[in-house]
Amino acid sequence: MTELDIVFCGTGWLPMVDAVRARLPEGASVRVRDYDRPIAEEVADAHVILPSNGRIDGASIRGAQNLRLIQQPAVGVEVVDLDAAKACGVPVCNAPGANADALAQNALLLILALARRLPEARRAFAERRVGVPLGRELTGKVLGVIGLGRSGLRLAGAAGALGMEVVGVRSASSRQELEALLSRADFVSLHCPLTPETQGLIGEAELGLMKRGAYLVNCARGSIIDRGALEAALAEGQLGGVGMDVFWEEPWDPDEPLFTRDDVVTLPHIGGSTVEVFARVADLVLENIRRLRAGEELLHRIV
């Protein structure tokens, strides 16, 4: 394989694309998809697809006759039709662990922002009001971590160092364990992948189990939380607030009422957007491209 047409299909992470492009071997090129064209047309001649948050459906995979690899430059592969890839003999790989520290620190940022009521504090600063709002300390509070992969465990360690009591469950844990966590926690942070089992995992019943005034943080995937149930819990005061770095639709509408509330802290899906993460991901992408050309076993193969 002498030439490689690599297509990046996401709506962000362009510095990572630049990092890959700067070190590509001779005969390989990477381009960002044209969002005005159907995805199937954009990847029709591709040898490698980097999905990011771009959905790669079965028709696109089947129509890409030159496709040799789908390399997700992140952990989640729910945007890829894995069954179609497997049927077409196209390997799908991901990049586990590359952003674990960044995601954990991002979750901690949201926890701190909720505890110290950052949206209200910013308004108080603009209005020259001193010493308000009244926030909360994390010391002695209970943090519930749902999903004990790399980022969840990193957050648990950081929270423990701040004096928080940490309880955790794996996303596939029993219902009894999940309910016990929700009922104890002052803060709940989501770190599980989006799967059929975790779609809508946090709904009306789960939010109702949480302490009144507890806080919820999501740096995993938007659809793990039922949006209607979340809005109702905020309106009724069941939740003290929510911090989100991921959403149900991306890009989002920043003017939606949910995102302008004082008890909602939002970030523009920057959990994995650090210089260090992009360097690690670029290393992995380039290594799998090298292995692909050399006919060697690929790293972190899903199918």
Coordinates of C-alpha atoms in Angstrom, one line a residue:
M1 CA 0.0 0.0 0.0
T2 CA 1.9 3.1 -1.2
E3 CA -0.8 5.8 -1.0
L4 CA -3.1 6.5 1.9
D5 CA -6.1 8.9 1.8
I6 CA -7.0 9.6 5.4
V7 CA -10.3 11.4 6.1
F8 CA -11.0 13.1 9.5
C9 CA -14.8 13.3 10.0
G10 CA -15.2 15.2 13.3
T11 CA -16.3 18.8 14.0
G12 CA -13.5 19.5 16.4
W13 CA -10.0 18.3 17.4
L14 CA -8.3 20.0 14.4
P15 CA -5.0 20.5 16.3
M16 CA -4.8 16.7 16.5
V17 CA -5.3 16.5 12.8
D18 CA -2.5 19.0 12.3
A19 CA -0.3 16.9 14.6
V20 CA -0.9 13.8 12.5
R21 CA -0.4 15.6 9.2
A22 CA 2.9 17.0 10.3
R23 CA 4.3 13.5 10.8
L24 CA 2.7 11.4 8.0
P25 CA 4.9 9.1 6.0
E26 CA 5.5 9.8 2.4
G27 CA 2.5 8.9 0.2
A28 CA -0.1 9.5 2.9
S29 CA -2.3 12.6 3.3
V30 CA -5.1 13.6 5.7
R31 CA -8.0 15.9 5.0
V32 CA -11.0 17.2 6.9
R33 CA -14.3 16.2 5.4
D34 CA -16.3 18.8 3.6
Y35 CA -19.4 19.1 5.8
D36 CA -21.5 20.3 2.8
R37 CA -21.2 16.9 1.2
P38 CA -22.8 13.6 2.3
I39 CA -20.4 11.6 4.5
A40 CA -20.7 8.6 2.1
E41 CA -19.3 10.7 -0.7
E42 CA -16.5 12.1 1.4
V43 CA -15.2 8.7 2.4
A44 CA -15.8 6.9 -0.8
D45 CA -12.1 6.8 -1.8
A46 CA -10.7 6.8 1.7
H47 CA -8.2 4.2 2.9
V48 CA -8.5 5.3 6.6
I49 CA -11.3 7.1 8.4
L50 CA -10.8 9.0 11.7
P51 CA -14.4 9.4 12.8
S52 CA -14.1 11.5 16.0
N53 CA -17.7 12.6 16.5
G54 CA -18.7 12.0 12.9
R55 CA -21.2 9.2 12.4
I56 CA -19.9 6.5 10.0
D57 CA -22.9 4.5 9.0
G58 CA -23.1 1.1 7.2
A59 CA -23.8 2.6 3.8
S60 CA -20.7 4.7 4.0
I61 CA -18.5 1.7 5.1
R62 CA -19.9 -0.5 2.3
G63 CA -19.4 2.2 -0.3
A64 CA -15.8 2.9 0.6
Q65 CA -14.2 0.2 -1.6
N66 CA -10.6 1.3 -0.6
L67 CA -11.3 1.4 3.2
R68 CA -8.7 -0.5 5.2
L69 CA -9.0 1.0 8.7
I70 CA -11.4 3.0 10.9
Q71 CA -9.2 4.5 13.6
Q72 CA -11.2 6.3 16.3
P73 CA -8.9 9.0 17.9
A74 CA -10.7 8.6 21.2
V75 CA -12.3 5.8 23.2
G76 CA -16.0 5.7 22.2
V77 CA -16.9 4.0 19.0
E78 CA -20.7 4.3 19.2
V79 CA -20.6 6.5 16.1
V80 CA -19.4 3.6 13.9
D81 CA -21.6 0.9 12.6
L82 CA -19.4 -2.0 14.0
D83 CA -21.5 -4.7 12.4
A84 CA -21.1 -3.2 9.0
A85 CA -17.3 -2.8 9.5
K86 CA -17.0 -6.4 10.6
A87 CA -19.1 -7.7 7.7
C88 CA -16.8 -5.7 5.3
G89 CA -13.7 -6.9 7.0
V90 CA -12.6 -3.4 8.0
P91 CA -10.8 -3.2 11.3
V92 CA -12.0 -0.6 13.9
C93 CA -9.5 0.6 16.5
N94 CA -9.7 3.2 19.2
A95 CA -7.4 5.1 21.6
P96 CA -8.1 4.0 25.2
G97 CA -6.4 5.8 28.0
A98 CA -5.1 8.7 25.9
N99 CA -7.4 11.2 27.5
A100 CA -7.9 9.6 30.9
D101 CA -6.1 12.3 33.0
A102 CA -7.7 15.1 30.9
L103 CA -11.2 13.8 31.4
A104 CA -10.7 13.3 35.1
Q105 CA -9.4 16.8 35.5
N106 CA -12.3 18.2 33.4
A107 CA -14.8 16.4 35.6
L108 CA -13.1 17.9 38.7
L109 CA -13.3 21.3 37.1
L110 CA -17.1 20.9 36.7
I111 CA -17.5 19.6 40.3
L112 CA -15.6 22.6 41.6
A113 CA -17.6 25.0 39.4
L114 CA -20.8 23.6 40.7
A115 CA -19.7 23.7 44.3
R116 CA -18.6 27.3 44.1
R117 CA -21.6 28.3 41.9
L118 CA -19.4 29.6 39.1
P119 CA -22.2 31.1 36.8
E120 CA -23.5 33.2 39.7
A121 CA -19.9 34.1 40.8
R122 CA -19.2 35.4 37.3
R123 CA -22.3 37.6 37.3
A124 CA -21.5 38.9 40.8
F125 CA -18.0 39.9 39.5
A126 CA -19.5 41.8 36.6
E127 CA -21.9 43.5 39.0
R128 CA -19.1 44.4 41.5
R129 CA -20.7 42.4 44.3
V130 CA -18.2 41.2 46.9
G131 CA -18.2 37.8 48.7
V132 CA -21.1 36.2 46.9
P133 CA -22.4 33.6 46.1
L134 CA -22.0 31.3 49.1
G135 CA -20.4 28.1 47.9
R136 CA -19.6 24.6 49.3
E137 CA -16.4 22.8 50.2
L138 CA -15.7 19.3 48.8
T139 CA -14.0 18.1 51.9
G140 CA -16.2 15.4 53.6
K141 CA -18.6 15.2 50.7
V142 CA -19.4 11.9 48.9
L143 CA -18.5 11.5 45.3
G144 CA -20.2 8.8 43.3
V145 CA -18.4 7.7 40.2
I146 CA -20.3 5.7 37.6
G147 CA -17.8 3.9 35.3
L148 CA -14.5 2.7 36.8
G149 CA -12.4 2.9 33.7
R150 CA -9.2 5.0 33.5
S151 CA -10.8 8.4 33.8
G152 CA -13.2 7.3 36.6
L153 CA -10.4 5.9 38.6
R154 CA -8.2 9.0 38.0
L155 CA -11.1 11.2 39.3
A156 CA -11.5 9.0 42.3
G157 CA -7.9 9.5 43.2
A158 CA -8.0 13.2 42.8
A159 CA -11.2 13.6 44.8
G160 CA -9.8 11.4 47.6
A161 CA -6.8 13.8 47.8
L162 CA -9.3 16.6 48.4
G163 CA -10.9 14.9 51.3
M164 CA -13.9 13.5 49.5
E165 CA -15.3 10.0 50.3
V166 CA -15.5 8.2 47.0
V167 CA -17.9 5.3 46.0
G168 CA -17.9 3.8 42.6
V169 CA -19.7 1.3 40.4
R170 CA -19.0 -0.1 37.0
S171 CA -21.6 0.8 34.4
A172 CA -22.6 -2.9 34.3
S173 CA -23.0 -3.1 38.1
S174 CA -26.1 -4.4 39.7
R175 CA -29.2 -2.2 40.0
Q176 CA -28.8 -2.4 43.8
E177 CA -25.3 -1.0 43.7
L178 CA -26.3 1.8 41.4
E179 CA -29.2 2.8 43.6
A180 CA -27.0 2.7 46.7
L181 CA -24.5 5.1 45.1
L182 CA -27.1 7.5 43.9
S183 CA -28.8 7.7 47.3
R184 CA -25.4 8.4 49.1
A185 CA -23.6 10.8 46.8
D186 CA -23.4 14.6 47.1
F187 CA -21.9 14.6 43.6
V188 CA -22.3 12.0 40.9
S189 CA -19.9 11.9 37.9
L190 CA -20.5 9.8 34.8
H191 CA -17.6 8.0 33.2
C192 CA -19.2 5.1 31.4
P193 CA -19.4 4.5 27.7
L194 CA -22.6 4.9 25.7
T195 CA -24.0 1.5 25.1
P196 CA -27.6 0.1 24.7
E197 CA -27.4 -0.6 28.5
T198 CA -26.3 2.9 29.4
Q199 CA -28.6 4.9 27.0
G200 CA -30.8 6.9 29.4
L201 CA -29.2 5.3 32.4
I202 CA -29.9 8.4 34.5
G203 CA -33.6 9.0 34.2
E204 CA -36.5 10.1 36.4
A205 CA -36.2 7.2 38.8
E206 CA -32.4 7.6 39.2
L207 CA -32.6 11.3 39.7
G208 CA -35.3 10.8 42.2
L209 CA -33.0 8.5 44.2
M210 CA -30.4 11.2 44.6
K211 CA -30.2 13.5 47.6
R212 CA -32.2 16.6 47.2
G213 CA -29.8 19.3 46.1
A214 CA -27.1 16.9 44.9
Y215 CA -25.0 17.6 41.8
L216 CA -24.6 15.7 38.6
V217 CA -21.6 15.9 36.2
N218 CA -21.4 14.3 32.7
C219 CA -18.1 14.1 30.8
A220 CA -19.1 10.8 29.1
R221 CA -21.9 11.0 26.6
G222 CA -25.0 13.2 26.6
S223 CA -27.5 10.4 25.9
I224 CA -26.6 8.6 29.2
I225 CA -28.9 11.2 30.8
D226 CA -32.5 11.5 29.9
R227 CA -32.9 15.1 29.0
G228 CA -36.5 15.5 30.0
A229 CA -36.0 14.0 33.4
L230 CA -32.9 16.2 33.9
E231 CA -34.8 19.4 33.1
A232 CA -37.7 18.4 35.4
A233 CA -35.3 17.6 38.3
L234 CA -33.6 21.0 37.9
A235 CA -36.9 22.8 37.7
E236 CA -38.2 21.1 40.9
G237 CA -35.0 21.6 42.8
Q238 CA -34.3 17.9 43.1
L239 CA -30.9 18.5 41.6
G240 CA -28.7 21.3 43.0
G241 CA -27.0 21.6 39.6
V242 CA -25.5 19.8 36.6
G243 CA -22.2 20.2 34.9
M244 CA -21.9 19.1 31.2
D245 CA -19.1 18.8 28.7
V246 CA -21.2 16.5 26.4
F247 CA -24.6 17.0 25.0
W248 CA -27.5 15.2 23.2
E249 CA -26.8 17.0 20.0
E250 CA -23.5 18.5 18.9
P251 CA -23.0 21.3 18.1
W252 CA -25.6 22.6 20.5
D253 CA -27.8 25.7 20.7
P254 CA -26.2 27.8 23.5
D255 CA -29.4 29.9 23.8
E256 CA -31.6 27.0 24.9
P257 CA -33.1 27.7 28.3
L258 CA -31.4 24.7 29.9
F259 CA -27.9 26.0 29.1
T260 CA -28.6 29.5 30.5
R261 CA -29.6 28.4 34.0
D262 CA -27.5 29.5 37.0
D263 CA -27.4 25.9 38.2
V264 CA -26.0 24.5 34.9
V265 CA -22.3 24.7 34.0
T266 CA -21.4 23.9 30.5
L267 CA -18.1 23.4 28.6
P268 CA -17.7 23.0 24.8
H269 CA -16.7 19.3 24.8
I270 CA -13.1 20.0 25.8
G271 CA -12.6 17.0 28.1
G272 CA -10.0 15.5 25.8
S273 CA -8.7 18.7 24.3
T274 CA -5.2 19.2 25.7
V275 CA -1.8 19.5 24.1
E276 CA -0.8 16.3 25.8
V277 CA -3.8 14.3 24.7
F278 CA -3.4 15.4 21.1
A279 CA 0.2 14.3 21.1
R280 CA -0.6 10.9 22.6
V281 CA -3.5 10.3 20.1
A282 CA -1.4 11.4 17.1
D283 CA 1.3 8.9 18.2
L284 CA -1.2 6.1 18.3
V285 CA -2.9 7.0 15.0
L286 CA 0.5 7.2 13.3
E287 CA 1.6 3.9 14.8
N288 CA -1.5 2.1 13.5
I289 CA -1.0 3.7 10.1
R290 CA 2.6 2.4 10.1
R291 CA 1.4 -1.1 11.2
L292 CA -1.4 -1.0 8.5
R293 CA 1.2 -0.3 5.8
A294 CA 3.6 -3.0 7.2
G295 CA 0.9 -5.6 7.5
E296 CA 1.4 -5.8 11.3
E297 CA -1.2 -6.4 14.0
L298 CA -3.1 -3.2 14.9
L299 CA -3.2 -1.7 18.3
H300 CA -6.5 -1.5 20.3
R301 CA -8.6 -3.3 17.7
I302 CA -12.3 -3.5 18.5
V303 CA -13.5 -5.5 15.5

